[in-house]
Amino acid sequence: MSAHSYRFGIEEEYFLADAETRGTPRGDLAAFHARVKAELPETGRELVAAQVEVCTPPLTDASAARANLGGQRARLAGIAAENGLALLACGTHPLARWSRQTATDGERYKGILSDVGIAARRALICGMHVHVEVPDPEARIDLMNRLLPFQPLLLALSASSPFWQGEATGLKAYRLSVFGELPRTGLPELFSDAAAHARFVAIMTRAGAIADASFLWWSLRPSIKFPTLELRIADACTRLDDSLCVAALFRCLVRLCVRRPDLHADLDGVSRALASENLWRAQHSGVAAALIDEARGDAVPFPEALEAVLALVAEDADALGCAADVARARSIVAEGTSADGQIAAFEAALAEGKDERAALAAAVDWIADAAR
């Protein structure tokens, strides 16, 4: 176990905004996407044309992740600016309207739109996915179960979706509610073992419910392409430092659960229900949430919950060379998440006498500036 490198990769989804109006781009985006495809072949498309995705190669070094992801962000932002666009890294676009979006061409996207209908059309959201390679791919279902209690904390640190369809939601991570309209989302079920998971996938596939396991859009799942666990709970992080923090912390938690097979080994329906409640608390309040500790039987302030997790993964962060990125979590709590920054910009604009549309534009500007 100690020799395993726990290779990881990060996928980030971004919005495109009109640089002048800050809303959905008004023109054809074909030229932008053609140039991106030519200059950044590692990028991909998302469900609507006003989105773009980047992914890193498999990595073992935290500094390499910073260089790769930061470089891709900078190049995309430059291409966007030259096309009259702004690149936004956030879970929801404060001003965009789902009904005004143009769908991306592609058989997979057409199939999703056909199968899921308006729920897919409304899914104008961006997330961050983190893959972590595990020593024994057959152990991924057990690891998926035992990582369940940590997911609310990871969501809270990434919270960047306080606005939706031009309105303040009162939540810090509203993206999860939008995504929850789609089937087979949210926390994964507690499977007794890998065979039970395989049986579920086989039944779902044979019944025609899914084409393959990639249509299980849970917040954490085993990849069907790679020997990895894929974290999908996080909002797209506005600040690069936050992305690297969440990715590093998840990587450390995977290693922790591998070296500590006793950790969360006895989870049951109560455990999953408490994780679900904590997910709501994180969605509502971000890093201001109090998270329920099952062992203690009460709720603890987020900073206390975070320190407990950081103590658990200290050995793993040192071994993987990502202690500085993991420690960034304390700064996120102290400074506030992207959601907190967006809300502050919005409220400051309102206090200056600006109307709601202008205040939302101020939130968009905060996102664009903070990502630089």
C-alpha positions as semicolon CSV with decimal commas, in nm:
position;residue;x (nm);y (nm);z (nm)
1;M;0,000;0,000;0,000
2;S;0,275;0,244;0,097
3;A;0,438;0,211;-0,246
4;H;0,118;0,288;-0,436
5;S;0,123;0,637;-0,588
6;Y;-0,253;0,705;-0,580
7;R;-0,243;0,871;-0,920
8;F;-0,516;1,127;-0,964
9;G;-0,679;1,338;-1,229
10;I;-0,906;1,642;-1,215
11;E;-1,192;1,733;-1,448
12;E;-1,342;2,081;-1,432
13;E;-1,646;2,223;-1,609
14;Y;-1,677;2,594;-1,682
15;F;-1,942;2,834;-1,809
16;L;-1,895;3,081;-2,089
17;A;-2,044;3,427;-2,039
18;D;-2,078;3,726;-2,266
19;A;-1,801;3,960;-2,152
20;E;-2,024;4,265;-2,196
21;T;-2,361;4,152;-2,061
22;R;-2,221;3,881;-1,827
23;G;-2,512;3,663;-1,934
24;T;-2,536;3,375;-2,181
25;P;-2,328;3,442;-2,495
26;R;-2,546;3,592;-2,766
27;G;-2,364;3,469;-3,075
28;D;-2,258;3,141;-3,227
29;L;-1,989;2,970;-3,021
30;A;-1,862;2,748;-3,303
31;A;-1,549;2,957;-3,359
32;F;-1,457;2,944;-2,991
33;H;-1,501;2,568;-2,966
34;A;-1,313;2,507;-3,293
35;R;-1,014;2,703;-3,169
36;V;-1,022;2,533;-2,830
37;K;-1,033;2,191;-2,995
38;A;-0,734;2,283;-3,213
39;E;-0,522;2,436;-2,936
40;L;-0,638;2,235;-2,634
41;P;-0,730;1,888;-2,763
42;E;-0,766;1,759;-2,407
43;T;-1,076;1,973;-2,353
44;G;-1,430;1,843;-2,400
45;R;-1,785;1,960;-2,448
46;E;-2,072;1,954;-2,202
47;L;-2,448;1,937;-2,237
48;V;-2,488;2,295;-2,362
49;A;-2,274;2,500;-2,598
50;A;-2,197;2,764;-2,335
51;Q;-1,992;2,517;-2,131
52;V;-1,649;2,362;-2,170
53;E;-1,457;2,096;-1,977
54;V;-1,089;2,039;-1,911
55;C;-0,914;1,737;-1,766
56;T;-0,563;1,673;-1,645
57;P;-0,365;1,362;-1,733
58;P;-0,304;1,109;-1,454
59;L;-0,071;1,276;-1,205
60;T;0,121;1,191;-0,888
61;D;0,263;1,532;-0,805
62;A;0,068;1,821;-0,652
63;S;0,283;2,085;-0,821
64;A;0,228;1,920;-1,158
65;A;-0,147;1,936;-1,098
66;R;-0,119;2,308;-1,026
67;A;0,083;2,371;-1,340
68;N;-0,139;2,163;-1,566
69;L;-0,478;2,281;-1,444
70;G;-0,366;2,640;-1,401
71;G;-0,220;2,642;-1,750
72;Q;-0,537;2,506;-1,905
73;R;-0,750;2,759;-1,719
74;A;-0,528;3,048;-1,836
75;R;-0,526;2,937;-2,199
76;L;-0,902;2,885;-2,205
77;A;-0,962;3,224;-2,045
78;G;-0,736;3,386;-2,306
79;I;-0,921;3,225;-2,596
80;A;-1,251;3,322;-2,438
81;A;-1,143;3,687;-2,401
82;E;-1,036;3,701;-2,766
83;N;-1,387;3,586;-2,859
84;G;-1,568;3,840;-2,641
85;L;-1,633;3,585;-2,367
86;A;-1,554;3,534;-2,001
87;L;-1,468;3,198;-1,845
88;L;-1,656;3,126;-1,521
89;A;-1,556;2,850;-1,279
90;C;-1,861;2,805;-1,054
91;G;-2,140;2,560;-0,988
92;T;-2,416;2,778;-1,133
93;H;-2,405;3,088;-1,353
94;P;-2,574;3,375;-1,163
95;L;-2,740;3,520;-1,473
96;A;-2,781;3,237;-1,726
97;R;-3,125;3,095;-1,804
98;W;-3,155;2,729;-1,890
99;S;-3,436;2,792;-2,138
100;R;-3,205;3,005;-2,354
101;Q;-2,929;2,747;-2,393
102;T;-2,828;2,567;-2,713
103;A;-2,765;2,196;-2,671
104;T;-2,433;2,045;-2,776
105;D;-2,437;1,810;-3,074
106;G;-2,343;1,451;-2,995
107;E;-2,521;1,118;-2,965
108;R;-2,463;1,084;-2,590
109;Y;-2,606;1,429;-2,520
110;K;-2,899;1,373;-2,754
111;G;-2,971;1,045;-2,578
112;I;-2,966;1,208;-2,234
113;L;-3,198;1,486;-2,350
114;S;-3,433;1,230;-2,500
115;D;-3,429;1,003;-2,194
116;V;-3,452;1,264;-1,920
117;G;-3,639;1,547;-2,090
118;I;-3,667;1,884;-1,920
119;A;-3,458;1,772;-1,623
120;A;-3,158;1,743;-1,856
121;R;-3,234;2,077;-2,022
122;R;-3,245;2,242;-1,678
123;A;-2,909;2,095;-1,574
124;L;-2,716;2,417;-1,638
125;I;-2,452;2,338;-1,378
126;C;-2,077;2,285;-1,356
127;G;-1,893;2,049;-1,126
128;M;-1,546;1,924;-1,052
129;H;-1,468;1,553;-1,069
130;V;-1,161;1,393;-0,912
131;H;-1,035;1,047;-1,003
132;V;-0,805;0,864;-0,763
133;E;-0,644;0,532;-0,859
134;V;-0,663;0,266;-0,589
135;P;-0,426;-0,027;-0,529
136;D;-0,700;-0,290;-0,564
137;P;-0,980;-0,197;-0,808
138;E;-1,195;-0,475;-0,661
139;A;-1,200;-0,286;-0,330
140;R;-1,360;0,026;-0,476
141;I;-1,714;-0,055;-0,362
142;D;-1,600;-0,101;-0,004
143;L;-1,407;0,226;-0,029
144;M;-1,707;0,401;-0,182
145;N;-1,916;0,296;0,117
146;R;-1,660;0,405;0,374
147;L;-1,594;0,742;0,211
148;L;-1,962;0,833;0,230
149;P;-1,942;1,036;0,556
150;F;-1,671;1,263;0,414
151;Q;-1,867;1,384;0,111
152;P;-2,061;1,666;0,284
153;L;-1,735;1,825;0,401
154;L;-1,594;1,815;0,048
155;L;-1,910;1,972;-0,092
156;A;-1,899;2,252;0,166
157;L;-1,539;2,341;0,079
158;S;-1,627;2,364;-0,293
159;A;-1,958;2,554;-0,258
160;S;-1,990;2,798;-0,548
161;S;-2,355;2,799;-0,654
162;P;-2,560;3,049;-0,450
163;F;-2,752;3,193;-0,748
164;W;-2,983;3,027;-0,999
165;Q;-3,174;3,172;-1,293
166;G;-3,107;3,529;-1,183
167;E;-3,212;3,478;-0,822
168;A;-3,042;3,438;-0,486
169;T;-3,127;3,087;-0,365
170;G;-3,048;3,124;0,006
171;L;-2,817;2,821;-0,037
172;K;-2,442;2,803;-0,084
173;A;-2,441;2,499;-0,317
174;Y;-2,769;2,500;-0,511
175;R;-2,614;2,300;-0,796
176;L;-2,687;1,981;-0,607
177;S;-3,061;2,053;-0,615
178;V;-3,057;2,103;-0,991
179;F;-2,854;1,788;-1,044
180;G;-3,090;1,601;-0,814
181;E;-3,368;1,636;-1,072
182;L;-3,182;1,378;-1,280
183;P;-3,218;1,008;-1,198
184;R;-2,945;0,805;-1,029
185;T;-2,781;1,106;-0,863
186;G;-2,699;1,193;-0,503
187;L;-2,521;0,968;-0,257
188;P;-2,455;0,612;-0,374
189;E;-2,637;0,327;-0,208
190;L;-2,458;0,115;0,052
191;F;-2,371;-0,205;-0,134
192;S;-2,274;-0,509;0,070
193;D;-1,983;-0,591;-0,163
194;A;-1,855;-0,560;-0,518
195;A;-2,072;-0,852;-0,629
196;A;-2,387;-0,672;-0,513
197;H;-2,288;-0,362;-0,707
198;A;-2,214;-0,570;-1,017
199;R;-2,553;-0,740;-0,986
200;F;-2,727;-0,403;-0,963
201;V;-2,547;-0,276;-1,274
202;A;-2,628;-0,598;-1,462
203;I;-2,998;-0,576;-1,377
204;M;-3,019;-0,206;-1,467
205;T;-2,843;-0,267;-1,797
206;R;-3,049;-0,574;-1,888
207;A;-3,368;-0,387;-1,804
208;G;-3,271;-0,103;-2,039
209;A;-3,256;0,154;-1,758
210;I;-2,895;0,242;-1,841
211;A;-2,656;0,168;-2,127
212;D;-2,369;0,110;-1,885
213;A;-2,249;0,213;-1,541
214;S;-2,140;0,558;-1,665
215;F;-2,510;0,651;-1,648
216;L;-2,501;0,609;-1,270
217;W;-2,439;0,974;-1,183
218;W;-2,382;0,930;-0,812
219;S;-2,171;1,172;-0,610
220;L;-1,905;0,900;-0,584
221;R;-1,865;0,602;-0,812
222;P;-1,612;0,353;-0,950
223;S;-1,502;0,454;-1,299
224;I;-1,575;0,211;-1,579
225;K;-1,275;0,338;-1,781
226;F;-1,005;0,360;-1,517
227;P;-0,910;0,175;-1,193
228;T;-1,025;0,478;-0,997
229;L;-1,286;0,611;-0,763
230;E;-1,446;0,925;-0,904
231;L;-1,560;1,204;-0,673
232;R;-1,849;1,398;-0,828
233;I;-1,995;1,585;-0,529
234;A;-1,796;1,908;-0,569
235;D;-1,912;2,230;-0,731
236;A;-1,670;2,369;-0,987
237;C;-1,426;2,566;-0,773
238;T;-1,370;2,929;-0,868
239;R;-1,020;2,954;-0,723
240;L;-0,752;2,717;-0,847
241;D;-0,621;2,677;-0,491
242;D;-0,963;2,549;-0,382
243;S;-0,977;2,294;-0,664
244;L;-0,637;2,159;-0,571
245;C;-0,734;2,150;-0,204
246;V;-1,051;1,946;-0,260
247;A;-0,868;1,710;-0,498
248;A;-0,578;1,660;-0,256
249;L;-0,808;1,605;0,040
250;F;-1,011;1,343;-0,148
251;R;-0,690;1,169;-0,258
252;C;-0,573;1,158;0,103
253;L;-0,908;1,026;0,222
254;V;-0,889;0,742;-0,029
255;R;-0,543;0,647;0,097
256;L;-0,666;0,677;0,455
257;C;-0,950;0,432;0,396
258;V;-0,715;0,188;0,223
259;R;-0,468;0,184;0,513
260;R;-0,745;0,189;0,776
261;P;-0,990;-0,088;0,679
262;D;-1,155;-0,045;1,019
263;L;-1,257;0,313;0,946
264;H;-1,633;0,338;0,884
265;A;-1,645;-0,039;0,842
266;D;-1,984;-0,068;1,011
267;L;-2,189;0,190;0,820
268;D;-2,560;0,118;0,794
269;G;-2,882;0,288;0,691
270;V;-2,855;0,533;0,980
271;S;-2,507;0,630;0,865
272;R;-2,627;0,697;0,512
273;A;-2,925;0,896;0,639
274;L;-2,694;1,111;0,853
275;A;-2,461;1,164;0,556
276;S;-2,764;1,278;0,357
277;E;-2,861;1,523;0,632
278;N;-2,505;1,655;0,645
279;L;-2,508;1,695;0,268
280;W;-2,813;1,919;0,301
281;R;-2,643;2,119;0,577
282;A;-2,335;2,167;0,359
283;Q;-2,552;2,261;0,063
284;H;-2,739;2,519;0,268
285;S;-2,461;2,674;0,473
286;G;-2,127;2,574;0,320
287;V;-1,841;2,603;0,567
288;A;-2,074;2,766;0,819
289;A;-2,261;2,437;0,858
290;A;-2,262;2,228;1,174
291;L;-2,214;1,865;1,071
292;I;-2,359;1,573;1,265
293;D;-2,101;1,334;1,406
294;E;-2,254;0,986;1,429
295;A;-2,011;0,861;1,692
296;R;-2,072;1,161;1,919
297;G;-2,441;1,177;1,846
298;D;-2,451;1,554;1,801
299;A;-2,359;1,833;1,558
300;V;-2,017;1,997;1,561
301;P;-1,911;2,330;1,405
302;F;-1,750;2,295;1,064
303;P;-1,400;2,406;1,176
304;E;-1,403;2,133;1,441
305;A;-1,522;1,871;1,192
306;L;-1,251;1,981;0,949
307;E;-0,974;1,960;1,209
308;A;-1,080;1,605;1,293
309;V;-1,050;1,507;0,926
310;L;-0,718;1,686;0,882
311;A;-0,580;1,495;1,180
312;L;-0,692;1,167;1,025
313;V;-0,518;1,237;0,690
314;A;-0,201;1,405;0,820
315;E;0,006;1,092;0,753
316;D;-0,144;1,055;0,406
317;A;-0,087;1,419;0,311
318;D;0,279;1,388;0,408
319;A;0,319;1,060;0,219
320;L;0,157;1,200;-0,097
321;G;0,339;1,533;-0,082
322;C;0,023;1,745;-0,075
323;A;0,015;1,874;0,283
324;A;0,011;2,239;0,171
325;D;-0,286;2,185;-0,059
326;V;-0,476;1,998;0,212
327;A;-0,402;2,272;0,466
328;R;-0,565;2,521;0,227
329;A;-0,898;2,392;0,366
330;R;-0,841;2,602;0,678
331;S;-0,803;2,913;0,461
332;I;-1,126;2,835;0,277
333;V;-1,305;2,826;0,612
334;A;-1,141;3,149;0,727
335;E;-1,187;3,341;0,399
336;G;-1,514;3,187;0,290
337;T;-1,597;2,980;-0,015
338;S;-1,665;3,106;-0,366
339;A;-2,033;3,117;-0,271
340;D;-1,950;3,351;0,017
341;G;-1,748;3,575;-0,215
342;Q;-2,025;3,588;-0,474
343;I;-2,286;3,674;-0,213
344;A;-2,065;3,948;-0,067
345;A;-2,016;4,104;-0,411
346;F;-2,392;4,086;-0,478
347;E;-2,486;4,241;-0,144
348;A;-2,223;4,514;-0,174
349;A;-2,364;4,613;-0,513
350;L;-2,716;4,626;-0,370
351;A;-2,591;4,843;-0,083
352;E;-2,451;5,085;-0,341
353;G;-2,799;5,125;-0,483
354;K;-2,761;4,900;-0,786
355;D;-3,056;4,693;-0,904
356;E;-3,059;4,312;-0,882
357;R;-2,946;4,262;-1,242
358;A;-2,642;4,482;-1,185
359;A;-2,575;4,315;-0,850
360;L;-2,576;3,972;-1,017
361;A;-2,337;4,108;-1,279
362;A;-2,109;4,210;-0,990
363;A;-2,117;3,850;-0,869
364;V;-2,020;3,734;-1,220
365;D;-1,731;3,980;-1,221
366;W;-1,618;3,845;-0,882
367;I;-1,612;3,492;-1,023
368;A;-1,412;3,596;-1,330
369;D;-1,163;3,796;-1,122
370;A;-1,119;3,534;-0,847
371;A;-1,037;3,263;-1,101
372;R;-0,738;3,455;-1,235
